[in-house]
Amino acid sequence: MTNLTTKPDSLQRAAEIAVDLFDNWFDPIETEVRARSRQFIEELLRGELDAALARRRYGRSQMAGNEGRASVVGHRHGSRTRSLTGTFGPIEIAVPRARLTTPEGKTAEWKSQALRAYQRRTLAADALIASSYLAGTNTRRVRRALAALFGGTVGKDTVSRVWRKVKSDWDAWNTRSLAEEPIVRLILDGTVVRVRLDRKATSISLLVVLGVREDGQKVLLAIKSMGGESAEAWRTVLDDLIKRGLRRPEFLIVDGAPGLDKAIAAVWGGVPVQRCTVHKHRNLLAHAPERLHEEITADYNDMIYAAAREEIEARRKVFIRKWRLKHRAVADSLEEAGERLFAFTRLPPSQWRSVRTTNAIERLHEEFKRRIKTQTVLPSADTAAMLFWALLASGQINMRKVDGWQTLATKPIDQPIDPRSLKRYLHVTGDRASPNFNHIPDGTALIVRS
């Protein structure tokens, strides 16, 4: 009995259709390049073997000053066929074989350095597959996208195997020494992703640490998958950085998470810490009804983005007095941040833009979420952290220098904002934020903007 099947080979047909999809898409250059790829690769391998044997095929070994008398170091014995997929598509090549004489007098099979044992794809092809995956395409879509290029030889299992090769580089990156990294500033934040844990979708936290070098270049230092952003979780991350030789930073930028604050206090007490002004702005809005949001935002921006250190302190005190009277929860929320919300004023004004917020990490989080949104749930916590790192390591995401990097050599001043400087500032400048400040009791001042 003969079994007949009508199931089409979808991958092969997709590759064939892609070539003839439109009338004028035949490319003689591309066709000729692919046709000659086999000839070029075989010639490359034969040349490599000729060099190993010190003679061409059917020739004698030749050495300078002693031609024709050198001992034979091995002998050829045919060839074997191997399939190879590259950016030129899939081809069949004949790989020459030979036995080489070892120092012990035995023989061993010759191994090509250009074509590794069991290699079925070129490194460029693997890089193309990995880059497509990193661009936010899941394994099945990578297969469909590259079907025409690779002639249907790349399946979702191939994509998964290529991705696993990245793990060796990931493991090396996680254990590298940081002793030679000229880090002067750290930016720390976490983000939540969904991963598969015990066959169930579970939310985990990725704790990310960015460093800023002396030349202003941002660099990813650590990314760890944790159950949350507790003090113990962050302490694990910081202890690992210190263990690998990271020097004590000069300045820290955080989002205000209490667990992170506790971990920092335990390992780097006394280092100036800047609390993200964007996160605090959201906190203020969360403490007030929506009808007050516009006014709170205007007052807050007047304070945070003031041009001078003394002006910031003046507007800060007026903000607290106004909102303590109008909506006390807003004033209490601002006072909760303390001096950490204004630590950026201890640096030169050219650096204020880059140190006021954790935006450098937030942008990475947003790009990472955009790349993985097609997958909904990642296979594991380790995969999530490795994928985040690979986006930067592969150049899919680039980081530029921080604003004001030319003045990074300037150390933060020891004195934080002094509330007593307010009266001196108003006396000298005559600022109109509160023209009769000396005569206004606590809880009664309102802002009159210039």
C-alpha positions in Angstrom: 0.0 0.0 0.0 1.3 3.4 -1.0 0.9 6.4 1.3 0.4 9.7 -0.4 0.7 13.0 1.4 -0.5 16.4 0.2 1.2 18.4 3.0 3.5 21.0 1.3 7.0 21.7 2.4 6.1 25.2 3.6 9.6 26.3 4.3 11.0 25.3 1.0 8.1 26.7 -0.9 8.4 30.0 1.0 12.0 30.2 -0.1 11.1 29.5 -3.7 8.2 31.9 -3.8 10.4 34.7 -2.3 12.8 34.5 -5.2 10.0 34.8 -7.9 7.6 36.9 -6.0 7.9 39.8 -8.4 8.7 39.8 -12.1 11.9 41.9 -12.0 13.4 40.7 -8.7 15.9 38.3 -10.3 19.4 39.4 -9.2 22.2 38.0 -11.4 24.9 39.3 -9.0 23.4 37.6 -6.0 22.9 34.4 -8.0 26.5 34.3 -9.2 27.9 35.0 -5.8 26.0 32.1 -4.3 27.0 29.8 -7.1 30.7 30.6 -6.6 30.6 30.4 -2.8 31.1 26.7 -2.9 34.2 27.0 -5.1 35.7 29.7 -3.0 35.2 27.8 0.3 36.6 24.6 -1.0 39.7 26.4 -2.4 40.1 28.0 1.0 40.1 24.7 2.8 42.4 23.1 0.3 44.9 25.9 0.7 44.7 25.5 4.5 45.5 21.8 4.1 48.3 22.5 1.7 50.0 24.7 4.3 49.6 22.0 7.0 51.2 19.4 4.8 53.8 21.8 3.4 53.0 20.8 -0.1 50.2 21.0 -2.7 48.2 18.0 -3.8 50.3 15.6 -5.8 53.4 17.7 -5.0 56.4 17.1 -2.8 57.3 19.0 0.4 59.6 21.9 -0.2 61.7 23.7 2.5 64.1 26.5 1.9 67.6 25.2 1.3 66.5 21.5 1.4 63.9 21.2 -1.4 62.4 17.7 -2.0 64.0 16.1 1.1 61.7 17.2 3.9 59.9 14.4 5.7 56.2 14.0 4.9 54.1 15.1 7.9 50.9 13.5 6.8 48.9 12.3 3.8 45.5 13.1 2.2 42.7 10.6 2.1 39.8 11.9 0.1 37.1 14.3 1.2 33.7 14.3 2.8 30.6 16.3 2.0 29.2 18.8 4.4 26.3 21.2 4.3 27.1 24.8 5.3 24.7 27.7 5.7 25.9 31.3 5.5 24.7 34.7 4.5 25.1 33.3 0.9 22.5 30.6 1.6 22.8 26.9 2.1 25.4 25.0 0.0 27.1 21.6 -0.1 30.9 21.6 0.1 33.6 19.0 -0.2 35.9 19.2 2.8 39.4 17.6 2.2 40.6 15.0 4.7 44.1 14.1 5.8 46.0 12.3 8.5 48.9 14.2 10.2 51.8 12.5 11.9 52.1 13.4 15.7 55.4 13.7 17.6 54.7 10.3 19.2 54.8 8.7 15.7 51.0 8.2 15.5 48.6 9.9 13.2 45.6 12.1 13.9 42.8 13.5 11.7 43.5 17.0 10.3 41.1 19.6 11.6 40.4 22.8 9.7 40.7 26.1 11.6 38.5 27.9 9.2 35.7 25.4 9.4 35.2 24.0 12.9 34.2 20.4 13.6 30.4 19.9 13.2 29.9 23.5 12.1 26.8 23.9 10.0 26.6 27.7 9.9 29.0 30.5 9.5 29.6 32.9 12.4 28.1 35.7 10.3 24.9 33.6 9.8 24.7 33.0 13.6 25.2 36.7 14.3 22.4 37.5 11.8 20.0 35.0 13.5 20.9 36.4 17.0 20.5 40.0 15.9 17.0 39.2 14.4 16.0 37.7 17.7 17.4 40.6 19.7 15.5 43.0 17.5 12.3 41.8 19.2 11.3 39.0 16.9 10.4 35.6 18.5 11.9 32.3 17.3 9.1 31.5 14.8 9.1 34.9 13.2 12.9 34.8 12.8 12.5 31.5 10.9 9.9 33.0 8.6 11.9 36.2 8.1 15.1 34.4 7.2 13.5 31.6 5.2 14.4 33.1 1.8 17.9 33.9 2.8 18.7 30.5 4.3 16.6 28.4 2.0 14.4 27.2 4.8 17.2 25.6 6.7 16.8 27.7 9.9 14.0 26.5 12.2 13.0 27.7 15.7 15.3 25.1 17.2 18.2 26.6 15.3 17.4 30.0 16.6 17.3 28.7 20.2 20.6 26.9 19.8 22.3 30.0 18.4 20.9 32.0 21.3 22.3 29.5 23.8 25.8 30.1 22.4 25.6 33.6 23.7 25.5 32.3 27.2 29.2 31.6 27.4 29.9 35.3 26.7 27.3 36.2 29.2 28.9 34.1 31.9 32.3 35.6 31.3 30.8 39.1 31.4 29.2 38.4 34.8 32.6 37.4 36.4 34.9 39.9 34.7 37.1 42.1 36.9 36.0 45.7 37.5 39.3 46.8 39.1 40.5 48.7 36.1 37.1 50.4 35.3 37.5 54.1 36.1 33.9 54.5 37.4 33.1 57.7 39.2 29.3 57.5 39.3 26.6 54.9 39.5 22.9 54.9 38.3 20.8 52.1 39.9 17.2 51.0 39.2 15.1 48.0 38.7 12.4 46.9 36.3 9.7 44.1 36.4 9.4 41.5 33.7 7.3 38.4 33.3 9.0 35.0 33.1 8.1 31.4 33.1 8.8 29.7 36.5 7.6 26.2 37.3 5.4 26.4 34.2 3.7 29.5 35.5 4.0 33.1 34.5 5.7 35.0 37.3 6.9 38.6 37.8 10.5 39.1 38.7 12.7 42.2 39.1 15.8 42.9 37.0 18.2 45.0 39.1 20.4 47.1 36.8 23.5 49.1 37.6 25.0 51.6 35.1 28.4 53.1 35.6 29.8 56.4 34.3 33.5 56.4 33.5 35.8 59.4 34.0 35.4 60.3 30.3 31.6 60.4 30.7 30.8 57.1 28.9 28.0 55.1 30.4 28.6 51.4 30.7 26.5 48.5 32.0 28.1 47.0 35.1 25.6 44.5 36.4 22.1 43.1 35.8 20.7 40.5 38.2 17.3 38.7 38.2 15.8 38.9 41.7 12.4 38.3 43.3 12.1 42.0 44.2 13.9 45.1 45.1 14.4 44.4 48.8 17.5 45.6 50.7 18.8 42.0 50.7 18.4 41.7 46.9 20.2 45.0 46.2 22.9 44.2 48.8 23.7 41.0 46.8 24.2 43.1 43.7 26.4 45.7 45.3 28.5 43.1 47.2 29.2 41.3 43.9 30.4 44.6 42.3 32.7 45.2 45.3 34.0 41.7 45.2 35.0 42.1 41.5 37.0 45.2 42.4 34.6 48.1 41.7 36.0 51.3 43.4 34.0 53.4 45.7 31.9 55.8 43.6 31.8 59.5 44.0 28.1 60.0 43.3 25.0 57.8 43.2 21.6 58.2 41.4 18.7 56.1 42.6 14.9 56.0 42.2 14.2 56.2 46.0 13.3 52.6 46.6 13.8 52.0 50.4 15.5 48.7 49.9 18.2 50.2 47.7 18.7 53.1 50.2 19.4 50.6 52.9 21.8 48.6 50.8 23.7 51.7 49.8 24.0 52.9 53.4 25.5 49.5 54.4 28.2 49.5 51.8 28.8 53.1 50.7 27.8 55.3 53.6 28.7 59.0 53.1 28.6 58.9 49.3 26.3 61.7 47.9 23.0 60.2 46.7 20.7 61.8 44.2 17.0 60.8 44.3 15.3 60.8 40.9 13.3 64.0 40.6 10.9 62.4 38.0 10.0 59.6 40.5 9.4 62.2 43.2 7.2 64.2 40.9 5.0 61.2 40.4 4.9 60.7 44.2 3.7 64.2 44.7 0.9 63.8 42.1 -0.2 60.6 43.7 -0.8 62.5 47.0 -3.2 65.0 45.5 -6.5 65.1 43.5 -6.2 65.5 39.7 -7.4 69.0 39.7 -4.2 70.1 41.6 -1.8 68.2 39.3 -1.1 71.0 36.9 -0.4 73.5 39.7 1.8 71.1 41.6 3.8 70.3 38.4 4.3 74.0 37.6 5.5 74.8 41.2 7.7 71.7 41.2 9.4 72.5 37.9 10.0 76.1 39.0 11.9 74.6 41.9 13.8 71.7 40.3 14.8 73.5 37.1 15.8 76.8 38.7 19.2 78.1 37.4 21.0 78.7 40.6 21.6 76.7 43.8 20.3 79.4 46.1 17.2 79.9 43.9 16.4 76.2 44.2 16.5 76.3 47.9 14.4 79.5 48.1 11.7 77.9 45.9 11.9 74.7 47.9 11.1 76.4 51.1 8.3 78.4 49.6 6.9 75.2 47.9 6.7 73.5 51.3 5.0 76.5 53.0 2.4 76.8 50.3 1.4 73.2 50.0 1.5 72.6 53.7 -1.3 75.0 53.8 -3.1 74.0 50.6 -2.6 70.2 50.6 -0.4 69.0 53.4 0.2 65.5 52.0 2.1 67.1 49.0 4.4 69.1 51.3 5.1 66.0 53.5 5.9 64.0 50.4 8.5 66.5 49.3 10.0 66.8 52.8 10.3 63.0 52.9 12.9 63.1 50.2 15.1 65.4 52.2 18.4 66.7 50.9 18.7 63.7 48.5 16.3 65.3 46.1 18.7 68.2 45.7 22.1 66.4 45.8 22.6 67.4 42.2 23.3 71.0 43.3 26.6 69.8 44.8 27.9 69.3 41.3 28.7 71.9 38.6 25.5 73.2 36.8 26.7 71.6 33.5 26.0 68.2 35.1 22.6 68.8 36.6 20.7 67.5 33.6 22.4 64.1 33.7 22.2 63.6 37.4 18.7 64.8 38.4 17.0 61.6 37.2 17.5 57.9 36.5 16.4 58.5 32.9 19.6 56.8 31.5 18.3 53.4 32.9 14.6 54.2 32.3 15.3 54.5 28.6 17.0 51.1 28.6 14.0 49.6 30.4 11.7 51.0 27.8 13.7 49.7 24.9 14.0 46.3 26.5 10.3 46.1 27.1 9.7 47.1 23.4 12.0 44.3 22.2 10.3 41.6 24.3 6.6 42.6 23.9 6.1 40.0 21.2 7.1 37.2 23.6 4.8 38.2 26.5 6.5 35.8 28.9 10.2 35.0 28.7 11.4 31.4 29.1 13.3 32.0 32.4 14.7 34.6 34.7 18.2 33.9 33.4 17.1 34.4 29.9 15.6 37.8 30.8 18.8 39.1 32.3 20.9 37.7 29.5 18.7 39.2 26.8 18.9 42.7 28.5 22.7 42.4 28.4 22.9 41.1 24.9 20.9 44.1 23.5 23.8 46.3 24.7 26.7 43.8 23.9 25.5 43.3 20.3 25.2 47.1 19.6 21.4 46.9 19.3 21.3 49.6 21.9 24.0 52.2 22.2 24.7 54.6 25.1 26.3 58.0 24.7 28.3 60.1 27.1 26.5 61.9 29.9 25.8 65.6 29.6 28.5 67.8 31.2 31.1 65.0 31.1 33.8 67.7 30.6 33.5 68.6 34.3 33.4 65.1 35.8 36.8 65.7 37.3 35.1 68.3 39.7 34.4 66.6 43.0 31.0 67.1 44.7 31.1 69.9 47.3 30.7 68.6 50.9 28.1 71.1 51.9 24.5 70.3 50.8 21.9 72.9 50.3 21.7 75.1 53.5 18.3 76.4 54.4 19.9 79.4 56.0 21.1 80.5 52.6 17.6 81.4 51.7 17.4 84.8 53.4 20.8 85.7 52.0 19.6 84.8 48.5 16.4 86.9 48.8 18.3 89.8 50.3 20.8 89.9 47.5 18.5 89.1 44.5 15.1 90.4 45.7 13.5 87.3 44.3 9.7 87.7 43.9 8.8 84.2 44.9 8.1 85.6 48.4 9.0 89.3 48.6 8.3 89.7 52.3 9.6 86.3 53.4 11.1 87.5 56.7 7.6 88.5 57.8 5.6 85.5 56.7 5.1 82.9 59.4 5.3 79.2 58.6 2.4 77.7 56.7 1.1 81.0 55.1 3.4 81.7 52.2 2.0 81.3 48.6 4.1 81.4 45.4 3.7 84.4 43.1 5.7 83.3 40.0 7.8 85.8 38.1 
